[in-house]
Structures are given as C-alpha cells and as structure tokens.
Coordinates of C-alpha atoms (C1' of nucleotides) in Angstrom, one line a residue:
Chain B
M1 CA -34.5 46.3 61.9
S2 CA -33.0 46.6 58.5
G3 CA -30.5 49.3 59.1
Q4 CA -30.5 53.0 58.7
S5 CA -33.2 54.1 56.3
N6 CA -31.0 56.6 54.5
F7 CA -28.8 53.9 53.1
S8 CA -31.3 51.1 52.7
I9 CA -31.1 49.2 49.4
R10 CA -32.4 45.7 49.8
C11 CA -30.5 42.7 48.7
Q12 CA -33.5 41.9 46.5
N13 CA -32.8 45.0 44.4
C14 CA -29.0 45.1 44.7
S15 CA -27.4 45.0 41.2
F16 CA -24.5 42.9 42.6
N17 CA -26.6 40.2 44.3
H18 CA -25.6 37.7 41.6
L19 CA -22.0 38.0 42.8
C20 CA -22.7 38.2 46.5
I21 CA -24.0 35.9 49.2
P22 CA -27.6 36.1 47.9
V23 CA -26.7 34.2 44.8
A24 CA -27.2 30.9 46.7
L25 CA -30.4 31.9 48.4
N26 CA -34.1 31.7 47.5
Q27 CA -36.4 34.7 47.9
T28 CA -37.4 33.8 51.5
E29 CA -33.8 33.2 52.5
M30 CA -32.6 36.4 50.9
E31 CA -35.2 38.3 52.9
S32 CA -33.9 36.8 56.2
L33 CA -30.4 37.8 55.2
D34 CA -31.6 41.2 54.3
D35 CA -33.0 41.6 57.8
I36 CA -29.8 41.2 59.6
I37 CA -27.7 43.4 57.3
E38 CA -26.8 46.8 58.5
R39 CA -26.2 49.5 55.9
K40 CA -23.6 52.0 57.1
R41 CA -22.8 55.5 56.0
P42 CA -20.3 55.8 53.2
L43 CA -16.6 55.5 53.8
H44 CA -14.3 58.0 52.3
K45 CA -11.0 57.6 50.5
N46 CA -8.4 56.2 52.9
D47 CA -10.9 55.3 55.6
Q48 CA -10.1 51.9 57.2
L49 CA -12.8 49.4 57.3
T50 CA -10.8 46.9 59.3
I51 CA -7.5 47.1 61.2
P52 CA -5.3 44.2 62.5
G53 CA -6.1 43.4 66.1
Q54 CA -9.5 45.0 65.9
S55 CA -12.1 42.6 67.3
F56 CA -13.9 40.6 64.7
T57 CA -17.6 41.2 64.7
S58 CA -18.7 41.2 61.1
L59 CA -18.1 40.4 57.5
F60 CA -18.6 43.2 55.0
A61 CA -20.1 43.2 51.5
I62 CA -18.9 46.0 49.2
R63 CA -21.9 47.8 47.8
S64 CA -20.0 50.5 45.8
G65 CA -16.5 51.9 45.4
S66 CA -13.3 49.8 46.0
F67 CA -11.0 48.7 48.7
K68 CA -7.5 47.3 49.1
S69 CA -6.5 44.8 51.8
Y70 CA -3.0 44.7 53.1
I71 CA -0.9 43.3 55.9
T72 CA 2.2 44.8 57.4
S73 CA 5.5 43.6 58.9
S74 CA 7.2 44.9 61.9
D75 CA 9.6 47.0 59.7
G76 CA 6.7 48.8 58.2
E77 CA 6.6 47.0 54.9
Q78 CA 3.2 46.4 53.5
Q79 CA 1.9 43.8 51.3
I80 CA -1.4 44.3 49.4
T81 CA -3.2 41.0 49.5
G82 CA -6.1 42.0 47.3
F83 CA -8.3 44.6 45.7
H84 CA -12.1 44.5 46.3
F85 CA -15.0 45.6 44.3
P86 CA -18.8 45.7 44.6
G87 CA -20.2 42.2 45.5
D88 CA -17.0 41.1 47.1
I89 CA -17.1 40.0 50.8
V90 CA -14.2 40.9 53.0
G91 CA -13.3 40.1 56.6
F92 CA -12.7 36.4 56.6
D93 CA -9.2 36.9 57.8
G94 CA -10.7 37.7 61.2
L95 CA -12.4 34.4 61.9
H96 CA -9.1 32.9 63.0
S97 CA -8.4 34.5 66.4
Q98 CA -11.5 36.7 66.4
Q99 CA -9.5 39.7 65.4
Y100 CA -9.0 41.1 61.9
Q101 CA -5.6 40.4 60.6
S102 CA -5.5 42.9 57.7
F103 CA -6.1 46.5 57.0
T104 CA -9.0 47.0 54.6
Q105 CA -8.9 50.5 53.3
A106 CA -11.3 52.4 50.9
M107 CA -9.5 53.5 47.7
E108 CA -12.4 56.0 47.0
T109 CA -15.8 56.9 48.5
S110 CA -17.5 53.5 49.0
M111 CA -20.6 52.0 50.6
I112 CA -20.7 48.7 52.5
C113 CA -23.2 46.3 53.9
E114 CA -22.3 45.0 57.4
L115 CA -23.1 41.3 58.1
P116 CA -22.9 40.7 61.8
Y117 CA -21.1 37.4 62.2
E118 CA -23.1 36.0 65.1
K119 CA -26.4 36.6 63.4
L120 CA -25.0 35.1 60.2
D121 CA -23.8 32.1 62.0
E122 CA -27.0 31.5 63.8
M123 CA -29.0 31.9 60.5
S124 CA -26.6 29.5 58.8
S125 CA -27.6 26.7 61.3
H126 CA -31.0 26.5 59.7
L127 CA -30.1 27.6 56.2
P128 CA -27.8 25.0 54.6
A129 CA -27.5 27.2 51.5
L130 CA -26.1 30.0 53.5
R131 CA -23.7 27.8 55.4
K132 CA -22.4 26.3 52.2
E133 CA -22.1 29.7 50.4
M134 CA -19.9 31.0 53.1
L135 CA -17.5 28.1 52.9
K136 CA -17.6 28.4 49.1
I137 CA -16.6 32.1 49.2
M138 CA -13.7 31.3 51.5
S139 CA -12.7 28.4 49.3
T140 CA -12.7 30.7 46.3
E141 CA -10.4 33.1 48.2
I142 CA -8.0 30.2 49.0
N143 CA -7.9 29.2 45.4
Q144 CA -7.2 32.7 44.2
D145 CA -4.4 33.0 46.7
H146 CA -2.9 29.8 45.5
S147 CA -3.1 31.0 41.9
M148 CA -1.4 34.2 43.1
M149 CA 1.5 32.1 44.5
M150 CA 2.1 30.7 41.0
I151 CA 1.9 34.1 39.4
L152 CA 4.5 35.5 41.9
N153 CA 6.8 32.5 41.7
K154 CA 6.8 31.6 38.0
R155 CA 5.8 34.6 36.0
T156 CA 7.8 37.5 34.6
A157 CA 6.9 41.1 35.2
E158 CA 5.1 41.4 31.9
E159 CA 3.0 38.3 32.5
R160 CA 2.1 39.4 36.0
L161 CA 0.8 42.8 34.8
G162 CA -1.0 41.2 31.9
H163 CA -2.7 38.8 34.3
F164 CA -3.6 41.7 36.6
L165 CA -5.3 43.7 33.7
V166 CA -7.2 40.6 32.4
N167 CA -8.3 39.9 35.9
L168 CA -9.6 43.4 36.4
S169 CA -11.3 43.3 33.1
D170 CA -13.1 40.1 33.9
R171 CA -14.2 41.3 37.3
F172 CA -15.5 44.6 35.9
S173 CA -17.4 42.7 33.2
Q174 CA -19.0 40.4 35.8
R175 CA -20.2 43.5 37.5
G176 CA -21.8 44.9 34.4
F177 CA -19.1 47.5 33.7
S178 CA -17.0 47.7 30.5
S179 CA -14.4 45.0 30.2
T180 CA -12.3 47.0 27.8
E181 CA -12.4 50.5 29.3
F182 CA -12.0 51.2 33.0
N183 CA -10.3 53.5 35.6
L184 CA -7.7 52.1 37.9
T185 CA -8.6 53.2 41.4
M186 CA -5.2 52.1 42.6
T187 CA -1.8 53.8 42.0
R188 CA 1.0 52.3 40.0
N189 CA 2.8 51.8 43.3
E190 CA -0.1 49.7 44.7
I191 CA -0.3 47.6 41.6
G192 CA 3.4 46.9 41.9
N193 CA 3.2 46.2 45.6
H194 CA 0.5 43.6 44.9
L195 CA 2.4 42.0 42.0
G196 CA 5.8 42.0 43.6
L197 CA 7.2 44.7 41.2
T198 CA 8.4 48.2 41.6
V199 CA 6.5 51.3 40.5
E200 CA 9.1 51.9 37.8
T201 CA 8.6 48.4 36.3
V202 CA 4.8 48.8 36.3
S203 CA 5.1 52.2 34.6
R204 CA 7.6 50.9 32.0
L205 CA 5.4 47.9 31.2
L206 CA 2.2 50.0 30.8
T207 CA 4.2 52.2 28.4
R208 CA 5.5 49.1 26.6
F209 CA 2.0 47.6 26.2
Q210 CA 0.8 50.9 24.8
K211 CA 3.6 51.0 22.3
E212 CA 2.7 47.5 21.2
N213 CA -0.9 48.8 20.7
I214 CA -2.3 46.3 23.2
I215 CA -3.7 48.9 25.5
S216 CA -4.1 52.7 25.7
V217 CA -3.2 54.4 28.9
D218 CA -4.2 57.9 29.9
G219 CA -3.4 58.4 33.5
K220 CA -5.8 56.1 35.5
L221 CA -7.8 55.3 32.4
I222 CA -7.0 52.0 30.7
V223 CA -8.5 51.0 27.3
I224 CA -7.8 47.5 26.2
T225 CA -7.5 47.7 22.4
D226 CA -6.2 44.2 21.7
E227 CA -7.7 41.8 24.1
A228 CA -6.2 38.7 22.4
A229 CA -2.7 40.2 22.5
L230 CA -3.1 41.0 26.1
K231 CA -4.1 37.5 26.9
G232 CA -1.1 36.4 24.9
K233 CA 1.0 38.3 27.4
I234 CA -0.1 36.4 30.5
G235 CA 1.7 33.1 30.0
Q236 CA 0.1 29.8 30.5
Q237 CA -3.1 29.8 32.6
L238 CA -3.9 27.4 35.4
D239 CA -4.8 24.0 34.2
D240 CA -8.4 23.6 33.4
V241 CA -9.7 20.9 35.7
S242 CA -11.1 19.0 32.7
C243 CA -7.6 17.6 32.2
S244 CA -8.1 15.6 35.4
E245 CA -9.6 12.5 33.7
K246 CA -6.4 11.6 31.9
L247 CA -4.3 12.4 35.0
G248 CA -6.8 10.5 37.1
Q249 CA -5.7 7.3 35.5
R250 CA -2.5 7.2 37.5
A251 CA -4.1 7.9 40.9
Chain Y
M1 CA -20.0 2.6 61.8
S2 CA -16.7 4.0 62.7
G3 CA -14.6 2.9 59.7
Q4 CA -12.5 -0.1 59.0
S5 CA -11.5 -1.8 62.2
N6 CA -7.9 -2.3 61.0
F7 CA -7.1 1.3 60.9
S8 CA -9.4 2.6 63.7
I9 CA -7.9 5.1 66.0
R10 CA -10.5 7.2 67.6
C11 CA -10.3 11.0 67.7
Q12 CA -10.4 10.7 71.4
N13 CA -7.0 9.0 71.5
C14 CA -5.4 10.7 68.5
S15 CA -2.2 12.4 69.5
F16 CA -2.9 15.2 67.1
N17 CA -6.5 16.1 68.2
H18 CA -5.3 19.3 69.7
L19 CA -4.4 20.5 66.2
C20 CA -7.3 19.0 64.4
I21 CA -11.0 19.7 64.3
P22 CA -11.6 18.1 67.7
V23 CA -9.8 20.9 69.5
A24 CA -13.0 22.9 69.4
L25 CA -15.4 20.1 70.4
N26 CA -16.5 18.7 73.8
Q27 CA -16.5 14.9 74.5
T28 CA -19.9 14.3 73.1
E29 CA -19.3 16.3 70.0
M30 CA -16.0 14.6 69.4
E31 CA -17.8 11.3 69.6
S32 CA -20.3 12.4 66.9
L33 CA -17.4 13.5 64.7
D34 CA -15.6 10.3 65.3
D35 CA -18.7 8.4 64.1
I36 CA -18.7 9.9 60.6
I37 CA -14.9 9.6 60.0
E38 CA -13.7 6.9 57.7
R39 CA -10.2 5.6 58.3
K40 CA -8.6 4.5 55.0
R41 CA -5.8 2.2 54.3
P42 CA -2.4 3.9 54.1
L43 CA -1.3 5.9 51.1
H44 CA 2.2 5.3 49.7
K45 CA 4.8 7.7 48.5
N46 CA 3.6 9.6 45.4
D47 CA 0.0 8.4 45.8
Q48 CA -2.5 11.2 45.0
L49 CA -5.1 11.9 47.6
T50 CA -6.8 14.5 45.4
I51 CA -6.5 15.6 41.8
P52 CA -7.9 18.7 40.1
G53 CA -11.3 18.1 38.6
Q54 CA -12.0 15.1 40.8
S55 CA -15.4 15.5 42.4
F56 CA -15.3 17.0 45.9
T57 CA -16.8 14.6 48.5
S58 CA -14.6 14.9 51.6
L59 CA -12.1 16.8 53.6
F60 CA -9.1 14.8 54.8
A61 CA -7.3 15.0 58.1
I62 CA -3.7 13.8 58.0
R63 CA -3.0 11.2 60.6
S64 CA 0.6 10.3 59.9
G65 CA 3.1 11.1 57.2
S66 CA 3.2 14.1 55.0
F67 CA 1.8 15.6 51.8
K68 CA 2.4 18.3 49.3
S69 CA -0.3 20.2 47.6
Y70 CA 0.3 21.8 44.2
I71 CA -1.5 23.3 41.2
T72 CA -0.4 23.2 37.6
S73 CA -0.6 25.4 34.6
S74 CA -1.2 24.4 31.0
D75 CA 2.5 24.5 30.2
G76 CA 3.1 21.9 32.8
E77 CA 4.6 24.2 35.4
Q78 CA 3.7 23.3 38.9
Q79 CA 3.4 25.4 42.0
I80 CA 3.6 23.8 45.4
T81 CA 1.0 25.7 47.5
G82 CA 1.7 23.9 50.8
F83 CA 3.2 21.0 52.8
H84 CA 0.9 19.2 55.2
F85 CA 1.6 17.2 58.4
P86 CA -0.4 15.2 60.9
G87 CA -3.4 17.2 62.3
D88 CA -3.7 19.3 59.1
I89 CA -6.9 19.3 57.2
V90 CA -6.8 19.4 53.4
G91 CA -9.4 19.6 50.7
F92 CA -10.9 23.1 51.2
D93 CA -10.0 24.1 47.7
G94 CA -12.7 21.8 46.4
L95 CA -15.6 23.6 48.1
H96 CA -15.7 26.2 45.4
S97 CA -17.1 24.3 42.3
Q98 CA -17.4 21.0 44.1
Q99 CA -14.2 19.7 42.4
Y100 CA -10.8 19.6 44.0
Q101 CA -8.5 22.2 42.4
S102 CA -5.2 20.9 43.6
F103 CA -3.1 17.8 43.6
T104 CA -2.5 16.5 47.1
Q105 CA 0.3 13.9 47.0
A106 CA 1.8 11.8 49.7
M107 CA 5.5 12.5 50.2
E108 CA 6.0 9.3 52.2
T109 CA 3.7 6.5 53.5
S110 CA 0.9 8.3 55.2
M111 CA -2.5 7.7 56.9
I112 CA -5.5 9.9 56.6
C113 CA -9.0 10.3 58.1
E114 CA -11.7 11.0 55.6
L115 CA -14.4 13.4 56.6
P116 CA -17.4 13.1 54.3
Y117 CA -18.4 16.6 53.6
E118 CA -22.2 16.1 53.5
K119 CA -22.2 14.5 56.9
L120 CA -19.9 17.1 58.3
D121 CA -22.2 19.9 57.0
E122 CA -25.3 18.2 58.4
M123 CA -23.6 17.8 61.7
S124 CA -22.5 21.4 61.7
S125 CA -26.1 22.6 61.5
H126 CA -26.6 21.5 65.2
L127 CA -23.0 21.9 66.4
P128 CA -22.1 25.6 66.4
A129 CA -18.6 24.7 67.6
L130 CA -18.0 22.5 64.5
R131 CA -19.4 25.1 62.2
K132 CA -17.1 27.8 63.6
E133 CA -14.1 25.5 63.7
M134 CA -14.4 24.8 60.0
L135 CA -14.5 28.5 59.1
K136 CA -11.7 29.1 61.5
I137 CA -9.4 26.6 59.8
M138 CA -10.2 28.1 56.4
S139 CA -9.5 31.5 57.8
T140 CA -6.1 30.4 59.1
E141 CA -5.3 29.0 55.6
I142 CA -6.2 32.4 54.1
N143 CA -4.0 34.2 56.5
Q144 CA -1.1 31.9 55.9
D145 CA -1.5 32.4 52.1
H146 CA -1.4 36.2 52.6
S147 CA 1.7 35.9 54.7
M148 CA 3.2 33.8 51.9
M149 CA 2.5 36.6 49.5
M150 CA 4.6 39.0 51.6
I151 CA 7.4 36.4 51.8
L152 CA 7.5 35.9 48.1
N153 CA 7.2 39.6 47.2
K154 CA 9.4 41.2 49.8
R155 CA 12.0 38.8 51.1
T156 CA 15.3 37.7 49.8
A157 CA 16.2 34.1 49.1
E158 CA 18.0 33.8 52.5
E159 CA 15.0 35.2 54.4
R160 CA 12.6 32.9 52.6
L161 CA 14.5 29.8 53.4
G162 CA 15.0 31.0 57.0
H163 CA 11.3 31.5 57.3
F164 CA 10.6 28.0 55.9
L165 CA 12.9 26.3 58.3
V166 CA 11.5 28.2 61.3
N167 CA 8.0 27.4 60.2
L168 CA 8.8 23.7 59.9
S169 CA 10.4 23.8 63.3
D170 CA 7.4 25.4 64.9
R171 CA 5.0 22.9 63.3
F172 CA 7.0 19.9 64.3
S173 CA 7.2 21.3 67.8
Q174 CA 3.4 21.7 68.0
R175 CA 3.1 18.1 67.0
G176 CA 5.4 16.9 69.8
F177 CA 8.4 16.3 67.6
S178 CA 11.8 17.9 68.0
S179 CA 11.9 21.6 67.0
T180 CA 15.7 21.5 66.4
E181 CA 16.2 18.2 64.7
F182 CA 14.1 16.9 61.9
N183 CA 14.1 15.2 58.5
L184 CA 12.9 17.0 55.4
T185 CA 10.5 14.8 53.6
M186 CA 10.6 17.1 50.6
T187 CA 13.5 17.5 48.1
R188 CA 15.5 20.7 47.7
N189 CA 13.7 21.2 44.4
E190 CA 10.3 21.1 46.2
I191 CA 11.4 23.6 48.8
G192 CA 12.6 25.9 46.0
N193 CA 9.4 25.5 44.1
H194 CA 7.3 26.4 47.1
L195 CA 9.5 29.4 47.9
G196 CA 10.0 30.7 44.4
L197 CA 13.7 29.8 44.2
T198 CA 15.7 27.3 42.2
V199 CA 17.2 24.1 43.5
E200 CA 20.7 25.6 43.2
T201 CA 19.8 28.5 45.4
V202 CA 18.3 26.4 48.1
S203 CA 21.3 24.1 48.1
R204 CA 23.7 27.1 48.3
L205 CA 21.8 28.6 51.1
L206 CA 21.7 25.4 53.2
T207 CA 25.5 25.2 52.7
R208 CA 25.9 28.8 53.7
F209 CA 23.7 28.4 56.8
Q210 CA 25.8 25.4 57.8
K211 CA 29.1 27.3 57.3
E212 CA 27.7 30.0 59.5
N213 CA 27.0 27.4 62.1
I214 CA 23.3 28.1 62.2
I215 CA 22.2 24.6 61.1
S216 CA 23.9 21.4 60.4
V217 CA 22.8 19.6 57.2
D218 CA 23.2 15.9 56.5
G219 CA 21.2 15.0 53.5
K220 CA 17.6 15.2 54.6
L221 CA 18.4 15.7 58.2
I222 CA 18.5 19.2 59.5
V223 CA 19.7 20.2 63.0
I224 CA 19.1 23.7 64.1
T225 CA 22.2 24.6 66.1
D226 CA 21.6 28.3 66.6
E227 CA 17.9 29.1 66.7
A228 CA 18.4 32.7 67.5
A229 CA 20.7 33.2 64.5
L230 CA 18.2 31.4 62.3
K231 CA 15.4 33.7 63.4
G232 CA 17.7 36.6 62.7
K233 CA 17.8 35.4 59.1
I234 CA 14.1 35.6 58.5
G235 CA 13.7 39.4 58.3
Q236 CA 10.9 41.2 59.9
Q237 CA 7.9 39.2 61.0
L238 CA 4.3 40.0 60.4
D239 CA 3.1 42.8 62.6
D240 CA 1.8 41.6 65.9
V241 CA -1.8 42.6 66.0
S242 CA -1.2 44.2 69.4
C243 CA 0.1 47.2 67.6
S244 CA -3.4 47.9 66.4
E245 CA -4.3 50.2 69.3
K246 CA -2.0 52.9 68.2
L247 CA -2.9 52.5 64.6
G248 CA -6.6 52.3 65.6
Q249 CA -6.4 55.9 66.6
R250 CA -6.3 57.1 63.0
A251 CA -9.2 54.9 61.8
Chain L
dC1 C1' -2.2 78.3 42.5
dG2 C1' 1.2 76.0 45.0
dT3 C1' 2.9 71.9 46.7
dA4 C1' 3.0 67.1 47.7
dA5 C1' 2.1 62.8 45.7
dC6 C1' 2.3 60.2 41.7
dT7 C1' 4.4 58.9 37.2
dT8 C1' 7.7 58.5 33.7
dT9 C1' 12.3 57.7 31.7
dG10 C1' 17.2 56.7 31.8
dA11 C1' 21.6 54.6 33.6
dT12 C1' 23.6 51.4 36.5
dT13 C1' 23.8 47.5 39.7
dC14 C1' 22.9 43.1 41.7
dA15 C1' 20.6 39.0 43.5
dA16 C1' 19.2 35.1 41.8
dT17 C1' 18.8 32.4 37.6
dT18 C1' 20.7 29.7 34.0
dC19 C1' 24.0 26.8 32.2
dA20 C1' 27.4 23.3 33.0
dA21 C1' 29.4 19.5 35.2
dA22 C1' 30.6 16.5 39.1
dG23 C1' 29.4 13.9 42.9
dC24 C1' 26.4 11.4 45.9
dC25 C1' 22.8 8.4 47.5
dC26 C1' 19.6 4.8 47.3
dG27 C1' 16.9 1.2 45.5
dT28 C1' 17.0 -2.6 42.3
dG29 C1' 18.3 -6.5 39.9
dG30 C1' 21.8 -9.7 38.6
Chain C
dC1 C1' 26.3 -8.8 48.0
dC2 C1' 27.8 -5.6 44.9
dA3 C1' 27.3 -3.1 40.5
dC4 C1' 24.4 -0.1 38.0
dG5 C1' 21.5 3.7 37.0
dG6 C1' 18.4 7.4 37.8
dG7 C1' 17.2 11.0 40.7
dC8 C1' 18.9 14.3 43.8
dT9 C1' 22.4 17.5 45.4
dT10 C1' 26.3 20.4 45.2
dT11 C1' 29.5 23.8 43.3
dG12 C1' 31.2 27.1 39.9
dA13 C1' 31.0 30.6 36.1
dA14 C1' 28.3 33.5 33.3
dT15 C1' 24.1 35.9 32.4
dT16 C1' 20.0 38.6 33.0
dG17 C1' 15.5 40.7 34.5
dA18 C1' 14.1 43.6 37.5
dA19 C1' 15.7 46.6 41.2
dT20 C1' 17.9 50.7 42.6
dC21 C1' 19.4 55.2 42.0
dA22 C1' 18.5 59.6 39.9
dA23 C1' 15.9 63.2 38.1
dA24 C1' 12.5 65.4 35.4
dG25 C1' 7.4 65.7 34.4
dT26 C1' 2.6 65.5 35.6
dT27 C1' -1.6 65.5 38.3
dA28 C1' -4.7 66.8 41.6
dC29 C1' -6.2 68.6 45.7
dG30 C1' -6.5 71.8 49.6

DNA sequence: CGTAACTTTGATTCAATTCAAAGCCCGTGG
DNA sequence: CCACGGGCTTTGAATTGAATCAAAGTTACG
C-alpha cells in the first residue's frame, strides 16, 4: 500500500528528496521507504498537524506549503520554536514520552507525507543508512537550537532579524526557490515571537533595512537587494569547525 | 573487553543507570551494552572532552563530576548550551557532519564512560529498545532546548534564575542528591551566560532571593529554604500536555 | 464592502546592561 | 605558614535598547 492514489507522488520523483530522508538511501532503500509512506489530503491554513499530548504515531515530511511549530505555557504564552518548509521532517519532539509536545500548524495550504514510526523503526533495523539518517536529522535540529540560543542571548534585534532573513534565503535557495525574492508566509508578529522581539521592533527594522537599501519590502514580499550588506548585519557567525585544529592543541 | 580494569564499574551496578541508557534495557541487553563501553581515566577541571571539528567517534555518559557544553562564534563569544551531570549522555551534536560541534568541558574532576558510536549503532540494529532509547534521549534534548527558547524569549531575569535553580534541584534529586542543598559547580558568569544575563544581574538576584528568605547563599553553596516561594518565582510553566484534549477539539 | 487582523509610526518607559570600584576567596610559592 | 595575585563576586550609579503604550493606516477575507 503506498497511500491514497490521489496524492501519490513517489519519493523517487519528489523534488525535495535531496533534503529529506531519501538523501541517505539508495534506489532500493528509497523504494522500501516509499512503500510505508502515507500521503494525506492537504491541510489548510491554521490546521494543526500535531498537538501537545496527542499520541505519537508518526513523523511527517513536508511536501509543500509551510508550518510553524510552537509550545505554550500555562498562562497562554506561546513560543514559536521553528518554521518548516518542504523537505523538513517534523514530529521528533514526540519520541520522548510518546506524545507530541508541540503544536505544528499549517501557515498556508500544505501537503505532507506521513511516516508511521513503528514501520520506520522496524525498517531501520535492517537499513543502517536509514537508522543513521534519522539520528542525523535530530542532531541537526539540536545544533540549530543551540545556535538559536546564542542568537537570542548575544545578538541585538537587528542581528537577529538579519540572521532570520539570511536563514530563510538559504533555505529557499536549497529548495530551488529564489534566494533573493520570496514571500514571508508568517506575520511580523510570528517573526518577532520566534526571535524574542515585539511586532513593533520587527516592523521598524524591516523599514530600517529598506531605508538602508538592503532589502525591499512590499507587504509579505521581501527582495534582498544587497546580500552582502544583509550578511554584514548578522554579527559574527558560529565558529567554523575548521578552527578546531589550533584549539585542539590544548585539549 | 570491558575497559580498563582500574576504572571498571559495570552498568549493572552504576547508581545512575536509571537515568542513563540502561533504563530501557533488560539484564541481557545491559550486559551487551556494558561490553562495548570503555571506561577512561578521569578528566580534570577544564579538560575538554569534545571540541568542535574533532571527528565524531563516540557518545559519552557522565559517571561523576560535571561538564558544560558551549559553542563559540567567530568573534570569540561563547554560548553555554547546557550543564551536564552523572547519567547524562553528551555528544549528539556530532552526529550531524560526523564532527563534534560543541566544546564539552569538565567543570571539576569527572569520570566518563565512552560509548563507541559504530558499536552502539550495530548493537541497535538487533536491540529495538536501544534504538528507541537513543532517539528518545535526543528527543528529550530537543524538547529541553525548545523550553529554553521560551525561557530566554519570554521570561524576566528573576524567572530565568528561578527556573535554573529549580531545574538544578530537580536534577540533583533524581540523582539521589539533596534537592534543597547543593554546590554550584559553575561560576555566576557561566550561569549568566547560559541564561542570557550578565554576572552582575545573577549576583544581584541571588542576593535578592536571599533577602527574601527563599534561598541562602554561601559562595558556591545554595540552600533552598522556601521551595514554594522559589517555584513562585519561575513564572508559568510549560503547558502540561494533559490540556490537549480540550485543545484537540479544534484540530 | 465591511470588519477584523495585521502593520506601521511615534512617544514614553523600564529592565537589564554597562561602567566603575571594592571586596573576597583560594591556590601557590616563598 | 603566611603573603601575594588572579579570578570571582558583590554593590552602586548611569545608560540604553527594546518594550510598552497609543493610535492611525493597510490588507484581505468572508
């Protein structure tokens, strides 16, 4: 069974397979993976893909559209932990405790591939590449979260927003979209929430970047007109690991 | 081969096995795990267990002592991403790219168990419990990091420090140590770095908590004298997932 | 086409930082 | 054993980046 015929696009033909689990698999392995994937009907804007407490059954690969993930506190405050685009895998937060811990909400009409966890786990016992790829994806998420901690703790509002725009640009580019011209699917408020800033600050900064001729803003549409200047706004990047040799000497 | 005889303590007898990988394993499985673990000689204060760029070979279980993990940016700024105590597993950041991404540094004389990754991976192919436990530990780390994002973005200095102290208290308690009386192995500066605060702010807050008779501070020694009041300082907690049923209705 | 949600801009406030300066603790070496 | 010095901690005063408060525009969707 490879899912509902209406929505069947095979991993083999998926334009995002180079970003998704299949990247680590050979042809045969990809076919096995493809066999356990269930293609679901589209989700619409604001539909919840996962909710905290809901029993964990699957991981989800995003096929089209975009999602935000967020957690909430008992006073109703919400923290957006990430934005997700095609090729991204979501749901790893549910492995601990077998219940999803986050909301994952569609920001526009979106399609997903459901990867039933038990089948994935069983498959991974005889596919080392799959096993390692899953750990690798989670490791990447951990590293991104650590990098986010530095951004939130050490960077100014301007640097945070600069970093956010460059990050989006890179991710769109990896997906074959323009790196210099894209639509924000999230609101200013959501950007601010994720970056630890208020709406007003985000708005003011976008205006400022535009006045400085770094970007052009037209509602949701962002055009990066001076990429170098934008990168100049983001402060110092994470150390390249290549520095480790000199540091290694004192270990 | 079960490691150097000098430092051999078996998982079976380890007082932290209820927090560590063995928690998910039966007797036989634990023995297999025990066989691949290498016990190393102690690390001393400031020794580096991992360095960014160093080739990833192993995960490490902390047997005694304490560590901090941190990443650095090209301008030399450093961000402490976590503190680690006995039973904690570190090194997952290295799975992505096969190179460690963080520094992991001993904050005092400490002992570790090395878990060679290739052996662990091979073992996990025929031990589903081990396979799942590894994913679960990484998932827990992801959830902690997400919770950290909310703390950094939405909480005041007072709430952050309150949260930090309660978190330490809980972790010490899980490890069989006192939950109300403990030594900080980290400096005020390191606490501040992790929480996105300056040394001065951390110092002032500790003084304030003491004046309010919530804790008593004597250098590195903290005594929590009014646990309820301390918990009152930490702001609203993450939503308990039990709320999901009511929320689930609108999914 | 009306209305609710989102965005922008300005004025004011404030929590935490920065700057500054003592004081304290602990390990080390004479 | 005590004196010295470097790192850590505390406390105070001044500053500031971003938040908050306020209000007008704008967009888009039912």
